[in-house]
């Protein structure tokens, strides 16, 4: 999975990531672990690698990291910010 590139623009600014969905004319901001996950989603990755990235970067246990990643992915799907297909 990865962030959608068509109709979406994003920029990392300090500790924040701003995503602009040009198709829907809305924007999102993310900080902390959400910003880290968005940057990991710039290229193809999977849930396991996202969890590993959080474990490596933050003082969090595997259960919390897994729940956070699953919740974040669900939010991105809801807002249609993830690319379809391979």
mmCIF file of N, CA, C and O in Angstrom:
data_model
loop_
_atom_site.group_PDB
_atom_site.id
_atom_site.type_symbol
_atom_site.label_atom_id
_atom_site.label_comp_id
_atom_site.label_asym_id
_atom_site.label_seq_id
_atom_site.Cartn_x
_atom_site.Cartn_y
_atom_site.Cartn_z
ATOM 1 N N UNK A 1 0.832 -1.169 0.000
ATOM 2 C CA UNK A 1 0.000 0.000 0.000
ATOM 3 C C UNK A 1 0.880 1.236 0.000
ATOM 4 O O UNK A 1 2.026 1.181 0.431
ATOM 5 N N UNK A 2 0.317 2.330 -0.484
ATOM 6 C CA UNK A 2 1.042 3.598 -0.516
ATOM 7 C C UNK A 2 0.033 4.732 -0.653
ATOM 8 O O UNK A 2 -1.128 4.505 -0.990
ATOM 9 N N UNK A 3 0.493 5.946 -0.399
ATOM 10 C CA UNK A 3 -0.372 7.107 -0.573
ATOM 11 C C UNK A 3 -0.726 7.276 -2.039
ATOM 12 O O UNK A 3 0.104 7.020 -2.923
ATOM 13 N N UNK A 4 -1.924 7.701 -2.290
ATOM 14 C CA UNK A 4 -2.365 8.008 -3.649
ATOM 15 C C UNK A 4 -1.534 9.174 -4.181
ATOM 16 O O UNK A 4 -1.232 10.114 -3.451
ATOM 17 N N UNK A 5 -1.142 9.108 -5.422
ATOM 18 C CA UNK A 5 -0.353 10.195 -6.002
ATOM 19 C C UNK A 5 -1.170 11.044 -6.967
ATOM 20 O O UNK A 5 -0.851 12.208 -7.190
ATOM 21 N N UNK A 6 -2.225 10.489 -7.517
ATOM 22 C CA UNK A 6 -3.060 11.253 -8.448
ATOM 23 C C UNK A 6 -4.057 12.118 -7.665
ATOM 24 O O UNK A 6 -4.807 11.634 -6.847
ATOM 25 N N UNK A 7 -4.000 13.410 -7.884
ATOM 26 C CA UNK A 7 -4.923 14.328 -7.231
ATOM 27 C C UNK A 7 -4.612 14.604 -5.779
ATOM 28 O O UNK A 7 -5.412 15.214 -5.078
ATOM 29 N N UNK A 8 -3.444 14.164 -5.313
ATOM 30 C CA UNK A 8 -3.052 14.382 -3.920
ATOM 31 C C UNK A 8 -1.645 14.962 -3.889
ATOM 32 O O UNK A 8 -0.750 14.489 -4.579
ATOM 33 N N UNK A 9 -1.485 15.987 -3.084
ATOM 34 C CA UNK A 9 -0.172 16.590 -2.882
ATOM 35 C C UNK A 9 0.091 16.612 -1.383
ATOM 36 O O UNK A 9 -0.820 16.844 -0.595
ATOM 37 N N UNK A 10 1.334 16.349 -1.002
ATOM 38 C CA UNK A 10 1.663 16.412 0.419
ATOM 39 C C UNK A 10 3.043 16.996 0.611
ATOM 40 O O UNK A 10 3.886 16.949 -0.282
ATOM 41 N N UNK A 11 3.233 17.581 1.793
ATOM 42 C CA UNK A 11 4.496 18.230 2.106
ATOM 43 C C UNK A 11 4.795 18.052 3.588
ATOM 44 O O UNK A 11 3.930 18.250 4.430
ATOM 45 N N UNK A 12 6.024 17.667 3.888
ATOM 46 C CA UNK A 12 6.480 17.578 5.277
ATOM 47 C C UNK A 12 7.023 18.938 5.680
ATOM 48 O O UNK A 12 7.857 19.516 4.989
ATOM 49 N N UNK A 13 6.507 19.459 6.797
ATOM 50 C CA UNK A 13 6.937 20.747 7.324
ATOM 51 C C UNK A 13 7.293 20.562 8.792
ATOM 52 O O UNK A 13 6.404 20.383 9.621
ATOM 53 N N UNK A 14 8.579 20.570 9.087
ATOM 54 C CA UNK A 14 9.051 20.326 10.454
ATOM 55 C C UNK A 14 8.515 18.986 10.955
ATOM 56 O O UNK A 14 8.799 17.972 10.366
ATOM 57 N N UNK A 15 7.702 18.994 12.010
ATOM 58 C CA UNK A 15 7.182 17.741 12.574
ATOM 59 C C UNK A 15 5.753 17.449 12.112
ATOM 60 O O UNK A 15 5.056 16.633 12.697
ATOM 61 N N UNK A 16 5.326 18.113 11.055
ATOM 62 C CA UNK A 16 3.958 17.987 10.569
ATOM 63 C C UNK A 16 3.954 17.633 9.084
ATOM 64 O O UNK A 16 4.835 18.045 8.343
ATOM 65 N N UNK A 17 2.964 16.865 8.666
ATOM 66 C CA UNK A 17 2.761 16.578 7.255
ATOM 67 C C UNK A 17 1.387 17.127 6.872
ATOM 68 O O UNK A 17 0.400 16.909 7.576
ATOM 69 N N UNK A 18 1.351 17.856 5.769
ATOM 70 C CA UNK A 18 0.097 18.407 5.259
ATOM 71 C C UNK A 18 -0.227 17.702 3.951
ATOM 72 O O UNK A 18 0.624 17.599 3.067
ATOM 73 N N UNK A 19 -1.453 17.181 3.852
ATOM 74 C CA UNK A 19 -1.909 16.500 2.643
ATOM 75 C C UNK A 19 -3.059 17.302 2.054
ATOM 76 O O UNK A 19 -4.018 17.644 2.760
ATOM 77 N N UNK A 20 -2.977 17.584 0.778
ATOM 78 C CA UNK A 20 -4.047 18.277 0.070
ATOM 79 C C UNK A 20 -4.647 17.317 -0.947
ATOM 80 O O UNK A 20 -3.948 16.836 -1.837
ATOM 81 N N UNK A 21 -5.922 17.009 -0.763
ATOM 82 C CA UNK A 21 -6.642 16.176 -1.722
ATOM 83 C C UNK A 21 -7.295 17.130 -2.710
ATOM 84 O O UNK A 21 -8.319 17.757 -2.413
ATOM 85 N N UNK A 22 -6.677 17.289 -3.861
ATOM 86 C CA UNK A 22 -7.148 18.241 -4.862
ATOM 87 C C UNK A 22 -8.510 17.849 -5.419
ATOM 88 O O UNK A 22 -9.327 18.712 -5.746
ATOM 89 N N UNK A 23 -8.780 16.552 -5.529
ATOM 90 C CA UNK A 23 -10.058 16.086 -6.053
ATOM 91 C C UNK A 23 -11.213 16.448 -5.126
ATOM 92 O O UNK A 23 -12.277 16.871 -5.571
ATOM 93 N N UNK A 24 -11.005 16.291 -3.832
ATOM 94 C CA UNK A 24 -12.063 16.564 -2.857
ATOM 95 C C UNK A 24 -11.988 17.988 -2.306
ATOM 96 O O UNK A 24 -12.893 18.417 -1.592
ATOM 97 N N UNK A 25 -10.929 18.714 -2.638
ATOM 98 C CA UNK A 25 -10.722 20.083 -2.179
ATOM 99 C C UNK A 25 -10.713 20.178 -0.651
ATOM 100 O O UNK A 25 -11.306 21.071 -0.069
ATOM 101 N N UNK A 26 -10.022 19.229 -0.014
ATOM 102 C CA UNK A 26 -9.860 19.257 1.433
ATOM 103 C C UNK A 26 -8.406 18.964 1.782
ATOM 104 O O UNK A 26 -7.665 18.412 0.974
ATOM 105 N N UNK A 27 -8.013 19.353 2.991
ATOM 106 C CA UNK A 27 -6.653 19.061 3.412
ATOM 107 C C UNK A 27 -6.660 18.430 4.796
ATOM 108 O O UNK A 27 -7.605 18.574 5.563
ATOM 109 N N UNK A 28 -5.590 17.713 5.082
ATOM 110 C CA UNK A 28 -5.397 17.023 6.341
ATOM 111 C C UNK A 28 -4.013 17.371 6.862
ATOM 112 O O UNK A 28 -3.104 17.596 6.075
ATOM 113 N N UNK A 29 -3.874 17.379 8.172
ATOM 114 C CA UNK A 29 -2.553 17.541 8.771
ATOM 115 C C UNK A 29 -2.300 16.363 9.704
ATOM 116 O O UNK A 29 -3.237 15.780 10.249
ATOM 117 N N UNK A 30 -1.054 16.024 9.842
ATOM 118 C CA UNK A 30 -0.678 14.910 10.709
ATOM 119 C C UNK A 30 0.621 15.266 11.425
ATOM 120 O O UNK A 30 1.512 15.881 10.840
ATOM 121 N N UNK A 31 0.690 14.860 12.686
ATOM 122 C CA UNK A 31 1.895 15.080 13.491
ATOM 123 C C UNK A 31 2.272 13.777 14.171
ATOM 124 O O UNK A 31 1.485 12.844 14.241
ATOM 125 N N UNK A 32 3.469 13.734 14.696
ATOM 126 C CA UNK A 32 3.911 12.581 15.476
ATOM 127 C C UNK A 32 3.906 11.295 14.683
ATOM 128 O O UNK A 32 4.412 11.238 13.560
ATOM 129 N N UNK A 33 3.306 10.260 15.278
ATOM 130 C CA UNK A 33 3.321 8.945 14.632
ATOM 131 C C UNK A 33 2.573 8.967 13.309
ATOM 132 O O UNK A 33 2.963 8.285 12.366
ATOM 133 N N UNK A 34 1.502 9.762 13.217
ATOM 134 C CA UNK A 34 0.745 9.843 11.958
ATOM 135 C C UNK A 34 1.622 10.412 10.849
ATOM 136 O O UNK A 34 1.603 9.926 9.716
ATOM 137 N N UNK A 35 2.393 11.432 11.163
ATOM 138 C CA UNK A 35 3.304 12.020 10.163
ATOM 139 C C UNK A 35 4.365 11.009 9.749
ATOM 140 O O UNK A 35 4.696 10.893 8.563
ATOM 141 N N UNK A 36 4.880 10.259 10.717
ATOM 142 C CA UNK A 36 5.882 9.235 10.399
ATOM 143 C C UNK A 36 5.289 8.173 9.487
ATOM 144 O O UNK A 36 5.926 7.738 8.513
ATOM 145 N N UNK A 37 4.060 7.746 9.770
ATOM 146 C CA UNK A 37 3.408 6.732 8.934
ATOM 147 C C UNK A 37 3.172 7.255 7.527
ATOM 148 O O UNK A 37 3.388 6.539 6.545
ATOM 149 N N UNK A 38 2.739 8.502 7.411
ATOM 150 C CA UNK A 38 2.526 9.074 6.077
ATOM 151 C C UNK A 38 3.813 9.075 5.266
ATOM 152 O O UNK A 38 3.802 8.760 4.070
ATOM 153 N N UNK A 39 4.914 9.417 5.896
ATOM 154 C CA UNK A 39 6.179 9.432 5.170
ATOM 155 C C UNK A 39 6.600 8.035 4.760
ATOM 156 O O UNK A 39 7.163 7.839 3.686
ATOM 157 N N UNK A 40 6.281 7.028 5.584
ATOM 158 C CA UNK A 40 6.577 5.640 5.217
ATOM 159 C C UNK A 40 5.702 5.184 4.059
ATOM 160 O O UNK A 40 6.087 4.313 3.284
ATOM 161 N N UNK A 41 4.524 5.802 3.923
ATOM 162 C CA UNK A 41 3.588 5.419 2.865
ATOM 163 C C UNK A 41 3.883 6.118 1.537
ATOM 164 O O UNK A 41 3.145 5.953 0.571
ATOM 165 N N UNK A 42 4.956 6.873 1.479
ATOM 166 C CA UNK A 42 5.351 7.507 0.228
ATOM 167 C C UNK A 42 5.705 6.438 -0.816
ATOM 168 O O UNK A 42 5.499 6.623 -2.006
ATOM 169 N N UNK A 43 6.246 5.324 -0.354
ATOM 170 C CA UNK A 43 6.565 4.200 -1.232
ATOM 171 C C UNK A 43 5.737 2.994 -0.799
ATOM 172 O O UNK A 43 5.177 2.979 0.302
ATOM 173 N N UNK A 44 5.673 1.996 -1.647
ATOM 174 C CA UNK A 44 4.928 0.783 -1.316
ATOM 175 C C UNK A 44 5.441 0.176 -0.023
ATOM 176 O O UNK A 44 6.648 0.027 0.168
ATOM 177 N N UNK A 45 4.538 -0.180 0.848
ATOM 178 C CA UNK A 45 4.882 -0.815 2.109
ATOM 179 C C UNK A 45 3.699 -1.674 2.544
ATOM 180 O O UNK A 45 2.693 -1.747 1.847
ATOM 181 N N UNK A 46 3.837 -2.310 3.674
ATOM 182 C CA UNK A 46 2.722 -3.097 4.201
ATOM 183 C C UNK A 46 2.561 -2.801 5.686
ATOM 184 O O UNK A 46 3.366 -2.097 6.288
ATOM 185 N N UNK A 47 1.499 -3.327 6.259
ATOM 186 C CA UNK A 47 1.189 -3.066 7.658
ATOM 187 C C UNK A 47 2.333 -3.484 8.584
ATOM 188 O O UNK A 47 2.679 -2.765 9.527
ATOM 189 N N UNK A 48 2.930 -4.621 8.306
ATOM 190 C CA UNK A 48 4.022 -5.127 9.138
ATOM 191 C C UNK A 48 5.194 -4.150 9.185
ATOM 192 O O UNK A 48 5.771 -3.891 10.241
ATOM 193 N N UNK A 49 5.552 -3.584 8.040
ATOM 194 C CA UNK A 49 6.663 -2.625 7.996
ATOM 195 C C UNK A 49 6.307 -1.312 8.678
ATOM 196 O O UNK A 49 7.156 -0.665 9.282
ATOM 197 N N UNK A 50 5.035 -0.915 8.582
ATOM 198 C CA UNK A 50 4.606 0.298 9.274
ATOM 199 C C UNK A 50 4.714 0.116 10.792
ATOM 200 O O UNK A 50 5.198 1.001 11.497
ATOM 201 N N UNK A 51 4.267 -1.027 11.280
ATOM 202 C CA UNK A 51 4.368 -1.324 12.711
ATOM 203 C C UNK A 51 5.842 -1.341 13.126
ATOM 204 O O UNK A 51 6.222 -0.740 14.137
ATOM 205 N N UNK A 52 6.684 -1.997 12.347
ATOM 206 C CA UNK A 52 8.117 -2.056 12.655
ATOM 207 C C UNK A 52 8.720 -0.653 12.690
ATOM 208 O O UNK A 52 9.565 -0.357 13.541
ATOM 209 N N UNK A 53 8.291 0.205 11.780
ATOM 210 C CA UNK A 53 8.786 1.581 11.758
ATOM 211 C C UNK A 53 8.431 2.336 13.023
ATOM 212 O O UNK A 53 9.250 3.082 13.570
ATOM 213 N N UNK A 54 7.194 2.146 13.510
ATOM 214 C CA UNK A 54 6.799 2.800 14.761
ATOM 215 C C UNK A 54 7.591 2.252 15.940
ATOM 216 O O UNK A 54 8.013 3.009 16.822
ATOM 217 N N UNK A 55 7.786 0.932 15.973
ATOM 218 C CA UNK A 55 8.534 0.321 17.070
ATOM 219 C C UNK A 55 9.974 0.817 17.105
ATOM 220 O O UNK A 55 10.555 1.000 18.177
ATOM 221 N N UNK A 56 10.538 1.040 15.939
ATOM 222 C CA UNK A 56 11.922 1.500 15.842
ATOM 223 C C UNK A 56 12.065 2.963 16.252
ATOM 224 O O UNK A 56 13.046 3.351 16.875
ATOM 225 N N UNK A 57 11.060 3.755 15.933
ATOM 226 C CA UNK A 57 11.138 5.205 16.105
ATOM 227 C C UNK A 57 10.575 5.711 17.440
ATOM 228 O O UNK A 57 11.011 6.743 17.940
ATOM 229 N N UNK A 58 9.613 4.987 18.003
ATOM 230 C CA UNK A 58 8.900 5.472 19.192
ATOM 231 C C UNK A 58 8.940 4.442 20.319
ATOM 232 O O UNK A 58 9.076 3.250 20.085
ATOM 233 N N UNK A 59 8.764 4.914 21.534
ATOM 234 C CA UNK A 59 8.722 4.048 22.708
ATOM 235 C C UNK A 59 7.290 3.541 22.871
ATOM 236 O O UNK A 59 6.496 4.103 23.634
ATOM 237 N N UNK A 60 6.965 2.501 22.131
ATOM 238 C CA UNK A 60 5.607 1.957 22.102
ATOM 239 C C UNK A 60 5.692 0.435 21.995
ATOM 240 O O UNK A 60 6.648 -0.091 21.429
ATOM 241 N N UNK A 61 4.699 -0.248 22.555
ATOM 242 C CA UNK A 61 4.708 -1.706 22.465
ATOM 243 C C UNK A 61 4.048 -2.157 21.161
ATOM 244 O O UNK A 61 3.362 -1.381 20.487
ATOM 245 N N UNK A 62 4.239 -3.411 20.815
ATOM 246 C CA UNK A 62 3.776 -3.931 19.529
ATOM 247 C C UNK A 62 2.248 -3.890 19.412
ATOM 248 O O UNK A 62 1.719 -3.617 18.335
ATOM 249 N N UNK A 63 1.532 -4.139 20.492
ATOM 250 C CA UNK A 63 0.057 -4.107 20.432
ATOM 251 C C UNK A 63 -0.433 -2.696 20.121
ATOM 252 O O UNK A 63 -1.272 -2.490 19.240
ATOM 253 N N UNK A 64 0.116 -1.714 20.830
ATOM 254 C CA UNK A 64 -0.281 -0.325 20.593
ATOM 255 C C UNK A 64 0.081 0.111 19.181
ATOM 256 O O UNK A 64 -0.730 0.747 18.493
ATOM 257 N N UNK A 65 1.280 -0.222 18.729
ATOM 258 C CA UNK A 65 1.707 0.149 17.381
ATOM 259 C C UNK A 65 0.799 -0.484 16.332
ATOM 260 O O UNK A 65 0.406 0.177 15.359
ATOM 261 N N UNK A 66 0.434 -1.737 16.524
ATOM 262 C CA UNK A 66 -0.433 -2.430 15.561
ATOM 263 C C UNK A 66 -1.810 -1.785 15.512
ATOM 264 O O UNK A 66 -2.353 -1.538 14.422
ATOM 265 N N UNK A 67 -2.388 -1.493 16.668
ATOM 266 C CA UNK A 67 -3.707 -0.853 16.717
ATOM 267 C C UNK A 67 -3.648 0.529 16.068
ATOM 268 O O UNK A 67 -4.540 0.897 15.288
ATOM 269 N N UNK A 68 -2.601 1.295 16.359
ATOM 270 C CA UNK A 68 -2.451 2.627 15.766
ATOM 271 C C UNK A 68 -2.343 2.556 14.246
ATOM 272 O O UNK A 68 -2.972 3.340 13.534
ATOM 273 N N UNK A 69 -1.552 1.623 13.753
ATOM 274 C CA UNK A 69 -1.378 1.477 12.307
ATOM 275 C C UNK A 69 -2.692 1.069 11.657
ATOM 276 O O UNK A 69 -3.101 1.648 10.644
ATOM 277 N N UNK A 70 -3.385 0.103 12.215
ATOM 278 C CA UNK A 70 -4.655 -0.347 11.639
ATOM 279 C C UNK A 70 -5.689 0.776 11.624
ATOM 280 O O UNK A 70 -6.399 0.957 10.641
ATOM 281 N N UNK A 71 -5.756 1.540 12.693
ATOM 282 C CA UNK A 71 -6.687 2.659 12.772
ATOM 283 C C UNK A 71 -6.341 3.735 11.746
ATOM 284 O O UNK A 71 -7.221 4.275 11.066
ATOM 285 N N UNK A 72 -5.056 4.033 11.617
ATOM 286 C CA UNK A 72 -4.613 5.052 10.672
ATOM 287 C C UNK A 72 -4.891 4.619 9.235
ATOM 288 O O UNK A 72 -5.369 5.417 8.422
ATOM 289 N N UNK A 73 -4.622 3.367 8.921
ATOM 290 C CA UNK A 73 -4.896 2.849 7.574
ATOM 291 C C UNK A 73 -6.392 2.933 7.274
ATOM 292 O O UNK A 73 -6.795 3.319 6.171
ATOM 293 N N UNK A 74 -7.223 2.598 8.245
ATOM 294 C CA UNK A 74 -8.677 2.683 8.059
ATOM 295 C C UNK A 74 -9.102 4.125 7.763
ATOM 296 O O UNK A 74 -9.952 4.368 6.896
ATOM 297 N N UNK A 75 -8.496 5.079 8.467
ATOM 298 C CA UNK A 75 -8.803 6.489 8.231
ATOM 299 C C UNK A 75 -8.394 6.909 6.826
ATOM 300 O O UNK A 75 -9.149 7.592 6.127
ATOM 301 N N UNK A 76 -7.207 6.496 6.395
ATOM 302 C CA UNK A 76 -6.750 6.830 5.040
ATOM 303 C C UNK A 76 -7.661 6.210 3.981
ATOM 304 O O UNK A 76 -7.974 6.856 2.980
ATOM 305 N N UNK A 77 -8.086 4.972 4.205
ATOM 306 C CA UNK A 77 -9.031 4.327 3.273
ATOM 307 C C UNK A 77 -10.337 5.111 3.217
ATOM 308 O O UNK A 77 -10.872 5.350 2.132
ATOM 309 N N UNK A 78 -10.839 5.500 4.377
ATOM 310 C CA UNK A 78 -12.100 6.241 4.455
ATOM 311 C C UNK A 78 -12.034 7.531 3.631
ATOM 312 O O UNK A 78 -13.003 7.899 2.972
ATOM 313 N N UNK A 79 -10.894 8.206 3.687
ATOM 314 C CA UNK A 79 -10.728 9.460 2.955
ATOM 315 C C UNK A 79 -10.168 9.249 1.552
ATOM 316 O O UNK A 79 -9.831 10.228 0.872
ATOM 317 N N UNK A 80 -10.050 7.998 1.134
ATOM 318 C CA UNK A 80 -9.575 7.639 -0.212
ATOM 319 C C UNK A 80 -8.184 8.213 -0.519
ATOM 320 O O UNK A 80 -7.921 8.722 -1.602
ATOM 321 N N UNK A 81 -7.297 8.109 0.465
ATOM 322 C CA UNK A 81 -5.953 8.629 0.287
ATOM 323 C C UNK A 81 -4.919 7.560 -0.026
ATOM 324 O O UNK A 81 -3.753 7.884 -0.262
ATOM 325 N N UNK A 82 -5.336 6.312 -0.063
ATOM 326 C CA UNK A 82 -4.417 5.234 -0.423
ATOM 327 C C UNK A 82 -4.630 4.824 -1.872
ATOM 328 O O UNK A 82 -5.761 4.831 -2.378
ATOM 329 N N UNK A 83 -3.547 4.488 -2.545
ATOM 330 C CA UNK A 83 -3.610 4.057 -3.940
ATOM 331 C C UNK A 83 -4.329 2.717 -4.037
ATOM 332 O O UNK A 83 -4.203 1.856 -3.152
ATOM 333 N N UNK A 84 -5.064 2.533 -5.097
ATOM 334 C CA UNK A 84 -5.732 1.272 -5.366
ATOM 335 C C UNK A 84 -4.770 0.340 -6.096
ATOM 336 O O UNK A 84 -3.977 0.783 -6.921
ATOM 337 N N UNK A 85 -4.850 -0.931 -5.770
ATOM 338 C CA UNK A 85 -4.060 -1.940 -6.486
ATOM 339 C C UNK A 85 -2.589 -1.916 -6.129
ATOM 340 O O UNK A 85 -2.155 -1.211 -5.225
ATOM 341 N N UNK A 86 -1.778 -2.690 -6.893
ATOM 342 C CA UNK A 86 -0.343 -2.809 -6.597
ATOM 343 C C UNK A 86 0.442 -1.550 -6.899
ATOM 344 O O UNK A 86 0.088 -0.710 -7.621
#
